[in-house]
Amino acid sequence: MGKRRFFSILVALALVVVPWGASLREETATVATDGAARLPAGEKYIALTFDDGPKAGTTDVLLDGLAERRASATFFLIGRQIPGNEALVERMAAEGHQVGNHTWNHARLTEATAEIIAQELGQTDQLLQSLLGPGEYWVRPPYGGVTAGTEATVGVPMVKWSVDPRDWESLNTDKVVQAVLDTVQPNSIILLHDIYPTSVEAALRLVDLLRQEGYQFVTVRELLALNGITPKAGVLYCSGNP
């Protein structure tokens, strides 16, 4: 083989190898979340969130399905639901899901006094701290809000949603799935309830369907971090969009 032909082959190989290497570096770029975990950047991320649990018979089925699919979610728990279901809560945390506070009695915090807000959130937070250990348990206010001017009473970030299929109203798996598919987009926070079998079935079906569209399922904490958002106490976040 002549020197000129050998040199031409080397140049051709370099043109193939270099772009592939650059692409690989881009695909494996990472973004830090809350201290240890690191997630790929530049993908379509979404957060499934579940309210009103834990509930034996539905929450455990959901956890089984999420574990099988290796999908993360965020659970906002009603404090009075936790006694007797401690193992479910511990399992959520152990399997990498985010656990949050949905008040003790599912109390409406709009038009509530600072004292009522502190009591409703504080009682649930204390139970979560004792069960799962010290941490910051974010809040989802029932019905999506708190009395204006009392946000500082919350003391941690708050989470609302950008997609609400009203699963509690229809109790119909097909309708819930379609309602989400009609409105979902990257960085959405989806509201569901893990106390309804129809919602659990819908959630797992959505994981399968949206995975086919390139979505990855992360916790709300991770979703904000991936978008460069530093969560602040008393601020209500509706999606992962900056």
Coordinates of C-alpha atoms in Angstrom, one line a residue:
M1 CA 0.0 0.0 0.0
G2 CA 1.4 3.4 -1.0
K3 CA 2.1 6.1 1.6
R4 CA -0.4 8.5 0.0
R5 CA -3.2 5.9 0.1
F6 CA -2.3 5.0 3.7
F7 CA -2.5 8.7 4.8
S8 CA -5.9 9.0 3.1
I9 CA -7.3 6.1 5.1
L10 CA -6.0 7.6 8.3
V11 CA -7.8 10.9 7.5
A12 CA -11.0 9.1 6.7
L13 CA -10.9 7.2 10.0
A14 CA -10.3 10.5 11.9
L15 CA -13.4 12.1 10.4
V16 CA -15.5 9.1 11.5
V17 CA -14.0 8.7 15.0
V18 CA -13.9 12.4 16.1
P19 CA -17.6 13.2 15.6
W20 CA -18.6 10.0 17.3
G21 CA -16.5 10.8 20.3
A22 CA -17.9 14.3 20.5
S23 CA -21.4 13.0 20.3
L24 CA -20.7 10.5 23.1
R25 CA -19.4 13.2 25.3
E26 CA -22.6 15.2 24.8
E27 CA -24.8 12.2 25.5
T28 CA -23.1 11.5 28.8
A29 CA -23.0 15.1 30.1
T30 CA -24.5 15.2 33.6
V31 CA -26.3 17.6 35.9
A32 CA -26.1 17.3 39.7
T33 CA -29.3 17.0 41.6
D34 CA -29.4 17.1 45.4
G35 CA -25.9 16.1 46.3
A36 CA -25.1 12.7 45.0
A37 CA -27.2 11.5 42.1
R38 CA -26.3 12.7 38.6
L39 CA -28.7 12.6 35.6
P40 CA -28.1 12.9 31.9
A41 CA -28.8 16.4 30.6
G42 CA -30.5 17.4 27.4
E43 CA -33.4 14.9 27.6
K44 CA -37.2 15.1 27.9
Y45 CA -37.9 15.0 31.6
I46 CA -41.3 14.8 33.4
A47 CA -42.5 14.4 36.9
L48 CA -45.3 12.1 38.0
T49 CA -46.7 13.2 41.4
F50 CA -49.3 11.5 43.6
D51 CA -51.5 13.0 46.3
D52 CA -53.6 11.7 49.2
G53 CA -51.8 8.4 50.0
P54 CA -50.4 6.3 51.3
K55 CA -53.1 3.6 50.9
A56 CA -52.6 -0.1 51.1
G57 CA -53.9 -1.9 48.0
T58 CA -53.1 0.9 45.6
T59 CA -49.9 2.6 46.6
D60 CA -48.1 -0.7 46.9
V61 CA -49.3 -1.7 43.4
L62 CA -48.1 1.6 42.1
L63 CA -44.7 1.1 43.8
D64 CA -44.4 -2.4 42.3
G65 CA -45.1 -1.0 38.8
L66 CA -42.7 1.9 39.1
A67 CA -40.0 -0.4 40.4
E68 CA -40.5 -2.7 37.4
R69 CA -40.2 0.2 35.0
R70 CA -37.4 2.0 37.0
A71 CA -39.4 5.2 37.0
S72 CA -39.2 7.8 39.8
A73 CA -42.1 9.7 41.2
T74 CA -43.0 12.2 44.0
F75 CA -45.6 11.3 46.7
F76 CA -47.3 14.0 48.7
L77 CA -48.7 12.3 51.8
I78 CA -51.6 13.1 54.1
G79 CA -50.3 12.8 57.6
R80 CA -53.3 10.9 59.0
Q81 CA -52.9 8.3 56.3
I82 CA -49.4 7.3 57.4
P83 CA -50.1 5.4 60.7
G84 CA -50.5 1.8 59.7
N85 CA -48.8 2.4 56.3
E86 CA -45.3 3.3 57.5
A87 CA -43.8 0.5 55.5
L88 CA -45.1 2.0 52.3
V89 CA -43.6 5.4 53.1
E90 CA -40.3 3.8 54.0
R91 CA -40.4 1.9 50.7
M92 CA -41.0 5.1 48.7
A93 CA -37.8 6.7 50.2
A94 CA -35.8 3.5 49.9
E95 CA -36.7 3.1 46.2
G96 CA -35.6 6.7 45.3
H97 CA -38.9 8.5 45.2
Q98 CA -39.4 11.9 46.7
V99 CA -41.7 12.1 49.7
G100 CA -43.6 15.3 50.5
N101 CA -46.2 16.8 52.8
H102 CA -49.9 17.2 51.8
T103 CA -51.0 18.4 55.3
W104 CA -52.4 16.3 58.1
N105 CA -56.1 16.4 57.2
H106 CA -56.1 17.5 53.6
A107 CA -56.9 20.9 54.9
R108 CA -57.7 23.8 52.5
L109 CA -54.9 26.3 53.2
T110 CA -56.4 29.1 51.2
E111 CA -58.0 31.5 53.6
A112 CA -56.3 29.6 56.5
T113 CA -54.4 31.4 59.2
A114 CA -50.7 31.1 59.7
E115 CA -51.4 29.1 62.8
I116 CA -53.6 26.5 61.0
I117 CA -51.0 26.2 58.2
A118 CA -48.2 25.6 60.7
Q119 CA -50.2 23.0 62.6
E120 CA -51.4 21.1 59.5
L121 CA -47.9 21.0 57.9
G122 CA -45.9 20.7 61.1
Q123 CA -47.7 17.6 62.4
T124 CA -47.1 15.7 59.1
D125 CA -43.5 17.0 58.8
Q126 CA -42.7 15.8 62.3
L127 CA -44.0 12.3 61.5
L128 CA -42.0 12.2 58.3
Q129 CA -38.9 13.4 60.1
S130 CA -39.3 10.7 62.7
L131 CA -40.0 8.0 60.1
L132 CA -37.5 8.8 57.3
G133 CA -35.0 11.0 59.2
P134 CA -34.0 14.6 58.9
G135 CA -34.7 16.2 55.6
E136 CA -36.7 18.8 53.7
Y137 CA -40.2 17.5 52.9
W138 CA -41.6 19.7 50.2
V139 CA -45.3 20.7 50.4
R140 CA -48.2 20.4 48.0
P141 CA -51.0 22.5 49.4
P142 CA -54.4 20.8 49.0
Y143 CA -56.2 22.4 46.0
G144 CA -53.0 24.1 45.0
G145 CA -52.5 27.2 47.1
V146 CA -52.1 28.9 50.4
T147 CA -53.4 32.2 51.8
A148 CA -51.5 35.1 50.2
G149 CA -49.0 36.5 52.6
T150 CA -48.6 33.3 54.6
E151 CA -46.1 31.6 52.2
A152 CA -43.2 32.1 54.7
T153 CA -45.1 29.9 57.2
V154 CA -44.5 26.9 54.9
G155 CA -40.7 27.0 55.3
V156 CA -40.0 24.7 52.3
P157 CA -40.6 24.8 48.5
M158 CA -44.2 24.1 47.4
V159 CA -45.3 22.2 44.4
K160 CA -48.4 22.6 42.3
W161 CA -48.8 21.0 38.8
S162 CA -49.1 21.8 35.1
V163 CA -51.1 18.8 34.0
D164 CA -54.3 17.9 35.8
P165 CA -56.3 15.0 34.3
R166 CA -58.9 15.2 37.1
D167 CA -58.5 11.5 37.7
W168 CA -60.5 11.7 40.9
E169 CA -63.5 12.9 38.9
S170 CA -63.7 10.5 36.1
L171 CA -62.2 7.4 37.8
N172 CA -61.7 6.2 34.2
T173 CA -58.2 4.9 33.2
D174 CA -58.6 5.6 29.5
K175 CA -59.9 9.1 30.1
V176 CA -57.1 9.9 32.5
V177 CA -54.4 8.6 30.1
Q178 CA -55.8 10.6 27.2
A179 CA -56.1 13.8 29.2
V180 CA -52.5 13.6 30.1
L181 CA -51.4 12.8 26.5
D182 CA -53.3 15.7 25.2
T183 CA -51.5 18.3 27.4
V184 CA -48.2 16.9 28.5
Q185 CA -44.9 18.4 27.4
P186 CA -41.3 18.4 28.6
N187 CA -40.9 19.6 32.2
S188 CA -44.5 18.9 33.0
I189 CA -45.6 18.1 36.6
I190 CA -48.5 15.7 36.4
L191 CA -51.1 15.5 39.2
L192 CA -52.5 12.0 40.0
H193 CA -53.8 10.3 43.1
D194 CA -52.5 6.9 44.2
I195 CA -55.6 6.1 46.2
Y196 CA -57.6 5.1 43.1
P197 CA -56.9 1.8 41.2
T198 CA -57.9 3.6 37.9
S199 CA -55.3 6.2 38.5
V200 CA -52.6 3.7 39.4
E201 CA -53.3 1.8 36.2
A202 CA -53.3 5.1 34.2
A203 CA -50.0 6.1 35.7
L204 CA -48.2 2.9 34.7
R205 CA -49.7 3.0 31.3
L206 CA -48.5 6.6 30.9
V207 CA -45.0 5.6 31.9
D208 CA -45.0 3.0 29.1
L209 CA -46.5 5.3 26.5
L210 CA -44.4 8.4 27.3
R211 CA -41.2 6.4 27.4
Q212 CA -41.9 5.5 23.8
E213 CA -41.9 9.3 23.1
G214 CA -38.5 9.7 24.8
Y215 CA -39.7 11.0 28.2
Q216 CA -37.7 10.1 31.3
F217 CA -39.4 10.2 34.8
V218 CA -37.7 12.0 37.6
T219 CA -38.7 13.5 41.0
V220 CA -39.8 17.1 41.2
R221 CA -36.6 17.9 43.1
E222 CA -34.6 16.4 40.2
L223 CA -36.7 18.1 37.6
L224 CA -36.0 21.6 39.0
A225 CA -32.3 20.8 39.3
L226 CA -32.0 19.6 35.8
N227 CA -33.4 23.0 34.7
G228 CA -31.0 25.0 36.8
I229 CA -33.7 26.0 39.3
T230 CA -32.7 26.5 42.9
P231 CA -35.9 25.9 44.9
K232 CA -36.8 28.5 47.5
A233 CA -38.9 28.1 50.6
G234 CA -42.5 29.4 50.2
V235 CA -42.3 29.5 46.4
L236 CA -44.9 27.5 44.5
Y237 CA -43.5 25.6 41.5
C238 CA -45.9 24.5 38.7
S239 CA -43.5 22.9 36.3
G240 CA -39.8 22.4 35.6
N241 CA -39.6 25.4 33.2
P242 CA -37.3 28.2 34.5

